[in-house]
Structures are given as C-alpha cells and as structure tokens.
Amino acid sequence: MQKSVPVEDFRDAPLLSVFDDVESLKAALARTMIQSVGRSPDGASGRDWFLALAHLLRYVMSERNVETSRQNYDQGKKLVYYLSMEYLIGRSLQKVLYDLGVMDVTRETLTALGLDFDEIQAFEPDAALGNGGLGRLAACFLDSLFTHDYPGIGYGIRYEYGMFTQRIEEGQQIEQPENWLRFGNPWEVARASVLYRVRFGGKNLCFRNADGQEVCQWVDAEEVMAMAFDNPVSGFSTPTVGNLRLWSARATREFDLHTFNQGNYVEAVRNKTLSETLSKVLYPNDKSQDGQELRLKQEYFFVSASLQDILHRYLRNHDDLSNFPEQVAIQLNDTHPAMAVAELMRLFMDDHGMSFDTAWGLSQRTFGYTNHTLLPEALETWPVDMIQAILPRHLEIIYEINDAFLRDVRRMFPGDPAILSRVSLVDDVTRRIRMAHLAVIGSHKVNGVAALHTKLLREGLFADFAKIWPNKFVNMTNGITPRRWLLQANPPLAELITGSIGEGWEKDLDKLKGLTKFADDAGFHDRFREIKRANKERLAKLISQSCGVTVDPASLFDTQVKRFHEYKRQLLNVLQVIARYNRLKDNPGSVTVPRTVIFAGKAAPGYDMAKLIIRLVLDVGETLNHDRATRDMLKVVFIPDYKVSNAEIIIPGSELSEQISTAGTEASGTGNMKFALNGALTIGTMDGANIEIHDEVGAENIFIFGLDVAGAKKLKGGSYDPWEFYNGNEELRRTLDMIRNGYFSPNDPVRYKPLLDSLLRGGDHFLLLADFADYLRCQGEVDTLYRDPKTWTRRAILNVANMGKFSADRTIHSYAKEIWDLKPLDV
C-alpha cells in the first residue's frame, strides 16, 4: 500500500491566504488567468475573469476537500450518501465567496482591476442539474450538511443539457436544450479513473455451487461506463468542504475503426451515441415507450454507479460488510432512486456471496426513504415486461423480496387477503412494479416532508405499511438554507438584520426571533420598506428585460412561481385575475390597489394541460397589459425560464406569495418559506408546510382561504358537482364564459376547451370552482391590508422573525439524529 503523505508536507500555506488582501488576490488571479484559462490578463474578457476566479476558488475548495476527506478517514465516523436525481444548485460563485468569507475583498479586487462584480458573475450559467423543489431541497440539504460539518457525499447525474431552456414563442412554451456546459464547468473535477460498469438487458444464469447454495449470474448484458465528476461543496464559515459526485455515461467502446474504414461512419460511433444518451437530459419525455425505457435506464445507471462507488469506498477501509449499516446511511430522495434497494441486494448477493436473509437485513438497516408526493399517479411504477427486458436480475430479486415480505404479512394479518394485494410490490391488475412500495419495504425509516404530509402518508397512501411498521414513519419538515435565500439573495435585508440582532443567525435561524422587538419600531419599518422597494425595482427591471412589460414598483407585487401542475392551481390564480379585471371594467373605483401579478415556472414537455395553462396566462396578460382602461391597475407577466438565479431576484422583490394548492396535495413546498423569509405575506390553503408557517407566524400574519383536507375529502367523497358552483356564482360563470368564448384567444376561440372541460365535465379534480369564492374574499382582505402600509410592514417583519423553524439546518440535524445516526466531524 502506498504511504499516505500528510497534507502539511506539500503545502506552505493555505491557498485561502491569497484572499488576505487586494494585492495578493490580484496577483493570484493573474497567475490563474495565465495557467488555467490560458489568457493574458491584459486581453481577458469578462468570461475569462469569471473562469479565473472560479478556478482559483475551486483550488481553495479542493485543498479543503482533501483535508475534510482525511478527517473522515481519521475519525472513522459514519457517512451519509444522499441519492437524488436532481440538484438545483444555481450559480456557485457568490455562494462560495460568502462561505469562505471573502466576498468583500473579491469585490474590492475586481473594482481595482476595473471590473464589475455583478457583470462578472453573470457569466456563470445556472447548473442545469435540476428542475423544481425536489432539486432545490437537495441543494439546500448539501449546504446545511457541510455547514454543520456532517460527513457525507451527494450523488446524482451530470446532465449535459439539463431539463430544457424555456422559451416563449407565439404565446407558447418551447423547449430548447439547456447547453450549460458550452464553456465548460470550472467547479468540477473529472475523475477519468473512477469508472464503473453498468449493465442492461441480458439474462439470469442460476446454479448451485459446491456448498449447495444457489448462485446467480447476470450474463449477456450490454454495458455502459459511468464516469465520475466531482463538485466540491463548501459549508458556510467552516473549513469543511464536501463533495457532490455526478455520473456521466460513457461507451465501453467509443469508436469502431473497422466499421469506420468500411465507410459506415454513423454506425462507427453508434454505440457511443446510444450509451451517452443516458446522461443527456433530466426527465426525458416518457409519453413514448422509448422515453419510458430511457428514464428507467437513467435511474438505474445512477443508482448502480453510486452504490458500486459506496461499496468501493467502504471496502477500502473495512475487511468485510458485516458492519455496513453502522458506517453507511443511504437516503433516497423520492422514488426515483428506489431501484437502489434491489441493486444493493444484487451487489451483496451476487458480487459478495451473501445469502438473501443476510443481505436483506443489512440493506434494510442502510436505507432511508423520503417521500415527496401524495398523488398516487405521481408514484413511479414500471411494467413488469420492461424491467424483465432491461433489468432481469433485479426483477427476480424484487420477486424474492416480495415473497418474503408477503409471508410476513400473512402471519401478521391472517384472514385478510385484501391487504396482501394492497401492499404487494407487484400490482397484479396492471402488471407493474410499485417503486414507492419497494422504497418503503427496503428502508428502516420513511419520512414525509411536512407534518400534514406525514400524517396523510400514515393514514392514507401508506396506511397499510404504517400498520405493519408503526414506528417506521417519521416527519422531517422541509427547510431552506438562509445563506442562499437571505444572505445571498437579499444582502440589504441581511445587513439590516445583522445590524439589529447581531451575527450568528446565518447558522442558527432561530435567532431571527430577536426581530420581534422591532415589529413596531418606526425606524426599522422605514428601512425595511426601503429595502423592499429597492428589491421591487430590481424585479421590475428583470420583468422589463425578459417580458418587455413595464410595471410599476408602487403596485402590489403578487407572485406565484413554481412548476406548473394542475394541483398547484395556477389556473385558480388566473381565474381570480380575470374576475378582478371584470370588476375594474365594470366599476373602476371598486379596486383601489394596483397589482402586478407575476407568474414563472416550467411545464413538463409531455404535460399538455400544464402547457395550456401557461398559454392562458400569456393570453390573459397580453389582453390586460394592453387594455388602457385597466392596465395602470392590473398587469400580468410571465417570466420565462424560471431558475435559481432569477428566483434570487423575484423572491426578495415580491410582497404576496401565492401558495394555493388543493388541500392535501402539496407535500410541503419550500417556496412558501423563501418568500416569507424575505418579508412576503402568504396567501394560501391549509396545505403542506403552509400549516406550520401559519402556526409559527400566527393566524393574523397570513391569509388563509378554502377547504381544508377534511373539507376537500368530504366534498370529493360526496356528490361534488362543479356545475352547481358555476351556476350559483355569477362572477365565476362570467369568468369561465370569457375563456370559453375566446375573449383572450379571439383567433382561436376553442383553444381552452380542454381546460373548461376539465373543470366542468371532468369533475374539477382539484376543486378550483369550490374554492373560487373564498379565494376572492381572501384577496379582498389582501387589498384592505395593503392600503395600511404600517400594519402590512409589521406583519411582514413578523414573518421574517418567525422563520427559524424552516431552516434546512434544523431539518438536517433532525435527519442526522433520527434517521442516519450521524455525528459531525471534529473540525
């Protein structure tokens, strides 16, 4: 074995010392520009300066990451491995500068070089590694994990083109490749030597060895290579730097020279092209059979490479696998990585010769599973025939797991055959494998992400499993990192907070409680409002640049930004906007608060209804924004290509946060937390984390409307007739008729027939019409309060002050204690 060399032997001083003063940093940047970017500082472009700065920071983080890895090894503490299909990390430059405590000297240095920091950092693209709340949560969790010195690694896929870049053309969402790697990624380190074989197809070959034990081999399979790319992740105000390891697909044989020399140039690289498709895009459209197969292959590629790497890391320092769960915790972030349960069993049994019972005992103690949805249709299932063709060995293992599990269930519930079909991994009616069931059965803990969500999991979606394992289900209410969503996104407010209550809140958000004493302080009110106004002006500039619409920063900025989905009810928001428009047209004096209603978010490429809702938003905005009679009082804008970097502008500049999902459908939500932390008031239903926000900030500091979970369940379970609401509410009827009759689409009057049919003839599954009247009533309360700036500001301050519970730090501490049994490093 090669002798390890202490870090101190090959460094004179930490690289971070180059940030001690302006002159040192100027010299280091010039040297990095020449050595890493290959340009002279005299002729360098803005992008060159960004790359030089990013490379220099990565060198600092790599140095610290090596030290953190050494501490992991020396201290021998348990590690958590976080498996997520998404990491919506946004831009990294500002985060790293804040984390290392060198933001000020960096700004000063760039100014001394005649450069503008904001212009330089704009050259960094958002990393296209995620789409929505799931990916942003994973990014927040890694930030909190390493900020508090926990040992761990994140695993994901290095998507070459992300999900898609959203463009608006002729009033419709158009998807284009998100080519974020065009100029390279200065933060990553390619690990060409870290390669794992991932197999698909083939067949099983089982036989009995000399000891009479059955041995199975997976043979005649196609192979793809998974190559690692490491991305160091810094913690805030700590030397700890962790790692996000992303996998990129590579062909086992990239180029067939014989075929090429025969003149068949396309066929010569066919294997390379097909293999590398696996890591091209996030969530390929699965409306087609090919798309479904690609998604299944993508998920397995990710978990197989990750688990092989985890086992390799473990066996470097341990002689056998008997203590694997004592040293390894694996967290499945939603159902996408659920095939990891079967894959770890395969590795244990086929590669390491374990019996089924031994492997199953170790595996169950290793995994934890986070569920993120209450919608049964959103839980992944795969056709048995598809798994048989792509992962034949895993299908056998799933059947074996299912057989052992159902035997136990029969003993626990004799005479109850119905429960067997409900909890089985195999849906015998549709002949599909239930991946959420596999994750539940294969994990020692299952958590929801808000108190209501966890309750509904126990009592509804996974009620049978909760009977079998009453202590398996726990709650871990989601959280957000205050470093990204306050310190970085809203520096003036962060400065006001620090000046008022002191430092330390960045790592202990409960300290924001100290702001309550300023809720009635006139001077604090004035500064708070000045900051909000400046943020609104910044948002207005973004709207002008991206939408071509001029909006008034004096108007109420009313914002709903999130993935477009019917249950999130952007359509309900549009209906209330149209009703407000009608009130303005009928009686201009009846609406006294000018509003700018802001939408942003993407619809999945194959989700036609969500894309149609986006088109309606755009059509309504086109009509309202050009109506001279109302446009000074009401405008609607849709900001295209929603991502972290523009969220950092939208959220601080917003005053009203729309969190209006149907009660019982949103698992948690984290946008609600980000808005409240930045001083927006919430209008929402009693759903997801809205309930806990309501409890923390107080009922008087949030706007609640609509049916609660019990009311929604009762209405759906009865004889809910949307037509009764349509016929019984003249304002609603007029609103829907305008859409139906083509008021907003005169050249295509039937454009929105599918939306109207879903509401009136399709049963209004998400109860928009049932909640419409109360939503309008609540919006009236918003108007009334907004006319009283003093009271509005007081309530906004109290929202900020009571956000301590919703820090991702608190969530990670809870995971570490209750699920992972994880201790921080002694730094």
Coordinates of N, CA and C in Angstrom, one line a residue, residues 8-97:
E8 N 0.2 18.6 5.2 CA 1.2 19.7 5.5 C 2.5 19.5 4.8
D9 N 2.8 18.3 4.3 CA 4.1 18.0 3.7 C 4.2 18.7 2.3
F10 N 3.1 19.0 1.7 CA 3.2 19.5 0.3 C 2.5 20.9 0.2
R11 N 2.3 21.6 1.2 CA 1.8 23.0 1.1 C 2.5 23.9 2.1
D12 N 2.8 25.1 1.7 CA 3.5 26.0 2.6 C 2.4 26.8 3.4
A13 N 1.4 27.2 2.7 CA 0.3 28.0 3.4 C -1.0 27.7 2.7
P14 N -2.1 27.8 3.4 CA -3.4 27.5 2.7 C -3.6 28.5 1.6
L15 N -4.2 27.9 0.5 CA -4.4 28.8 -0.7 C -5.3 29.9 -0.4
L16 N -6.2 29.8 0.7 CA -7.1 30.9 1.0 C -6.3 32.1 1.4
S17 N -5.1 32.0 1.7 CA -4.3 33.2 2.1 C -4.2 34.2 1.0
V18 N -4.3 33.8 -0.2 CA -4.2 34.7 -1.4 C -5.4 35.7 -1.3
F19 N -6.4 35.4 -0.5 CA -7.5 36.3 -0.4 C -7.4 37.3 0.8
D20 N -6.2 37.3 1.4 CA -6.0 38.2 2.6 C -6.0 39.7 2.2
D21 N -5.6 40.1 1.1 CA -5.6 41.5 0.7 C -5.8 41.6 -0.8
V22 N -6.0 42.8 -1.3 CA -6.3 43.1 -2.7 C -5.1 42.7 -3.5
E23 N -3.9 43.1 -3.1 CA -2.7 42.9 -4.0 C -2.4 41.4 -4.1
S24 N -2.6 40.7 -3.1 CA -2.3 39.2 -3.1 C -3.3 38.6 -4.1
L25 N -4.6 39.0 -4.0 CA -5.6 38.4 -4.8 C -5.4 38.8 -6.3
K26 N -5.0 40.0 -6.5 CA -4.8 40.4 -7.9 C -3.7 39.6 -8.5
A27 N -2.6 39.3 -7.8 CA -1.5 38.5 -8.3 C -2.0 37.1 -8.5
A28 N -2.8 36.5 -7.6 CA -3.2 35.1 -7.7 C -4.2 35.0 -8.9
L29 N -5.0 36.0 -9.1 CA -5.9 35.9 -10.3 C -5.2 36.0 -11.6
A30 N -4.2 36.9 -11.7 CA -3.4 37.0 -12.9 C -2.7 35.7 -13.2
R31 N -2.1 35.0 -12.1 CA -1.4 33.8 -12.3 C -2.4 32.7 -12.8
T32 N -3.6 32.6 -12.2 CA -4.6 31.6 -12.5 C -5.1 31.9 -14.0
M33 N -5.2 33.2 -14.3 CA -5.7 33.5 -15.7 C -4.7 32.9 -16.7
I34 N -3.4 33.0 -16.5 CA -2.4 32.5 -17.4 C -2.4 31.0 -17.4
Q35 N -2.3 30.4 -16.2 CA -2.1 29.0 -16.0 C -3.3 28.1 -16.3
S36 N -4.5 28.6 -15.9 CA -5.7 27.8 -16.1 C -6.6 28.2 -17.2
V37 N -6.7 29.5 -17.5 CA -7.5 29.9 -18.6 C -6.7 30.1 -19.9
G38 N -5.4 30.3 -19.7 CA -4.6 30.4 -20.9 C -4.7 31.7 -21.6
R39 N -5.0 32.8 -20.9 CA -5.1 34.1 -21.5 C -4.3 35.1 -20.7
S40 N -3.8 36.2 -21.4 CA -3.2 37.2 -20.7 C -4.2 38.1 -20.0
P41 N -3.9 38.5 -18.8 CA -4.9 39.4 -18.1 C -5.2 40.7 -18.9
D42 N -4.2 41.1 -19.7 CA -4.4 42.4 -20.4 C -5.5 42.3 -21.4
G43 N -5.7 41.1 -22.0 CA -6.7 40.9 -23.1 C -7.8 40.1 -22.7
A44 N -8.0 39.8 -21.4 CA -9.0 38.9 -20.9 C -10.4 39.5 -21.0
S45 N -11.4 38.6 -21.4 CA -12.8 39.0 -21.4 C -13.4 38.9 -20.1
G46 N -14.6 39.3 -19.9 CA -15.4 39.1 -18.7 C -15.5 37.7 -18.3
R47 N -15.8 36.8 -19.4 CA -15.9 35.4 -19.1 C -14.6 34.8 -18.6
D48 N -13.5 35.3 -19.2 CA -12.2 34.8 -18.8 C -11.9 35.1 -17.3
W49 N -12.3 36.3 -16.9 CA -12.1 36.7 -15.4 C -13.0 35.8 -14.5
F50 N -14.2 35.6 -15.0 CA -15.1 34.7 -14.2 C -14.4 33.3 -14.1
L51 N -13.9 32.8 -15.2 CA -13.3 31.4 -15.1 C -12.0 31.4 -14.2
A52 N -11.2 32.5 -14.3 CA -10.0 32.6 -13.5 C -10.4 32.6 -12.0
L53 N -11.4 33.4 -11.6 CA -11.8 33.5 -10.2 C -12.4 32.1 -9.8
A54 N -13.2 31.5 -10.6 CA -13.8 30.2 -10.3 C -12.8 29.2 -10.1
H55 N -11.8 29.1 -11.0 CA -10.7 28.1 -10.9 C -10.0 28.3 -9.6
L56 N -9.6 29.6 -9.2 CA -8.9 29.9 -8.0 C -9.7 29.4 -6.8
L57 N -11.0 29.7 -6.8 CA -11.8 29.3 -5.7 C -11.9 27.7 -5.6
R58 N -12.0 27.1 -6.8 CA -12.0 25.6 -6.7 C -10.7 25.1 -6.2
Y59 N -9.6 25.7 -6.5 CA -8.4 25.2 -5.9 C -8.4 25.3 -4.4
V60 N -9.0 26.4 -3.9 CA -9.1 26.5 -2.4 C -10.0 25.4 -1.9
M61 N -11.1 25.2 -2.5 CA -12.1 24.2 -2.0 C -11.5 22.8 -2.2
S62 N -10.8 22.5 -3.3 CA -10.2 21.2 -3.4 C -9.2 20.9 -2.3
E63 N -8.4 21.9 -1.9 CA -7.5 21.8 -0.8 C -8.2 21.4 0.5
R64 N -9.3 22.1 0.7 CA -10.1 21.9 1.9 C -10.9 20.6 1.9
N65 N -11.3 20.2 0.6 CA -12.0 18.9 0.5 C -11.0 17.7 0.8
V66 N -9.8 17.9 0.4 CA -8.8 16.8 0.7 C -8.6 16.7 2.2
E67 N -8.6 17.8 2.9 CA -8.5 17.8 4.3 C -9.7 17.2 5.0
T68 N -10.9 17.6 4.5 CA -12.1 17.0 5.0 C -12.2 15.5 4.8
S69 N -11.7 15.0 3.6 CA -11.7 13.6 3.4 C -10.7 12.9 4.3
R70 N -9.6 13.6 4.6 CA -8.6 13.0 5.6 C -9.3 12.9 7.0
Q71 N -10.0 13.9 7.4 CA -10.7 13.9 8.7 C -11.7 12.8 8.7
N72 N -12.5 12.6 7.6 CA -13.4 11.5 7.5 C -12.7 10.2 7.8
Y73 N -11.6 10.0 7.1 CA -10.8 8.7 7.3 C -10.3 8.6 8.7
D74 N -9.7 9.6 9.2 CA -9.0 9.5 10.5 C -10.0 9.3 11.6
Q75 N -11.2 10.0 11.5 CA -12.1 9.9 12.6 C -13.1 8.7 12.5
G76 N -13.1 8.1 11.3 CA -13.9 6.9 11.1 C -15.4 7.0 11.4
K77 N -15.9 8.1 11.2 CA -17.3 8.3 11.5 C -18.2 7.9 10.4
K78 N -19.4 7.6 10.7 CA -20.4 7.1 9.7 C -20.7 8.2 8.7
L79 N -20.9 7.9 7.4 CA -21.2 8.8 6.4 C -22.6 8.6 5.9
V80 N -23.2 9.7 5.4 CA -24.5 9.6 4.7 C -24.2 9.9 3.3
Y81 N -24.9 9.1 2.4 CA -24.8 9.2 1.0 C -26.2 9.6 0.5
Y82 N -26.3 10.7 -0.1 CA -27.6 11.3 -0.5 C -27.8 11.1 -2.0
L83 N -28.8 10.3 -2.3 CA -29.1 9.9 -3.7 C -30.3 10.7 -4.2
S84 N -30.0 11.6 -5.2 CA -31.1 12.4 -5.7 C -30.9 12.6 -7.2
M85 N -32.0 12.5 -7.9 CA -32.0 12.7 -9.4 C -31.7 14.2 -9.7
E86 N -32.0 15.1 -8.8 CA -31.8 16.5 -9.1 C -31.0 17.2 -8.0
Y87 N -30.3 18.2 -8.4 CA -29.6 19.2 -7.5 C -29.7 20.5 -8.2
L88 N -30.7 21.3 -7.8 CA -30.9 22.6 -8.4 C -30.0 23.6 -7.7
I89 N -28.7 23.6 -8.0 CA -27.8 24.4 -7.2 C -27.6 25.9 -7.7
G90 N -28.1 26.2 -8.8 CA -28.0 27.6 -9.3 C -26.5 27.9 -9.6
R91 N -26.2 29.2 -9.5 CA -24.8 29.6 -9.6 C -24.0 29.4 -8.3
S92 N -22.7 29.1 -8.5 CA -21.9 28.8 -7.3 C -21.0 29.9 -6.8
L93 N -20.7 30.9 -7.7 CA -19.7 31.9 -7.4 C -20.0 32.6 -6.1
Q94 N -21.2 33.3 -6.0 CA -21.5 34.0 -4.8 C -21.5 33.1 -3.5
K95 N -22.1 32.0 -3.7 CA -22.2 31.1 -2.5 C -20.8 30.8 -2.0
V96 N -19.9 30.4 -2.9 CA -18.5 30.1 -2.4 C -17.8 31.3 -1.7
L97 N -18.0 32.5 -2.3 CA -17.4 33.7 -1.7 C -17.9 34.0 -0.4

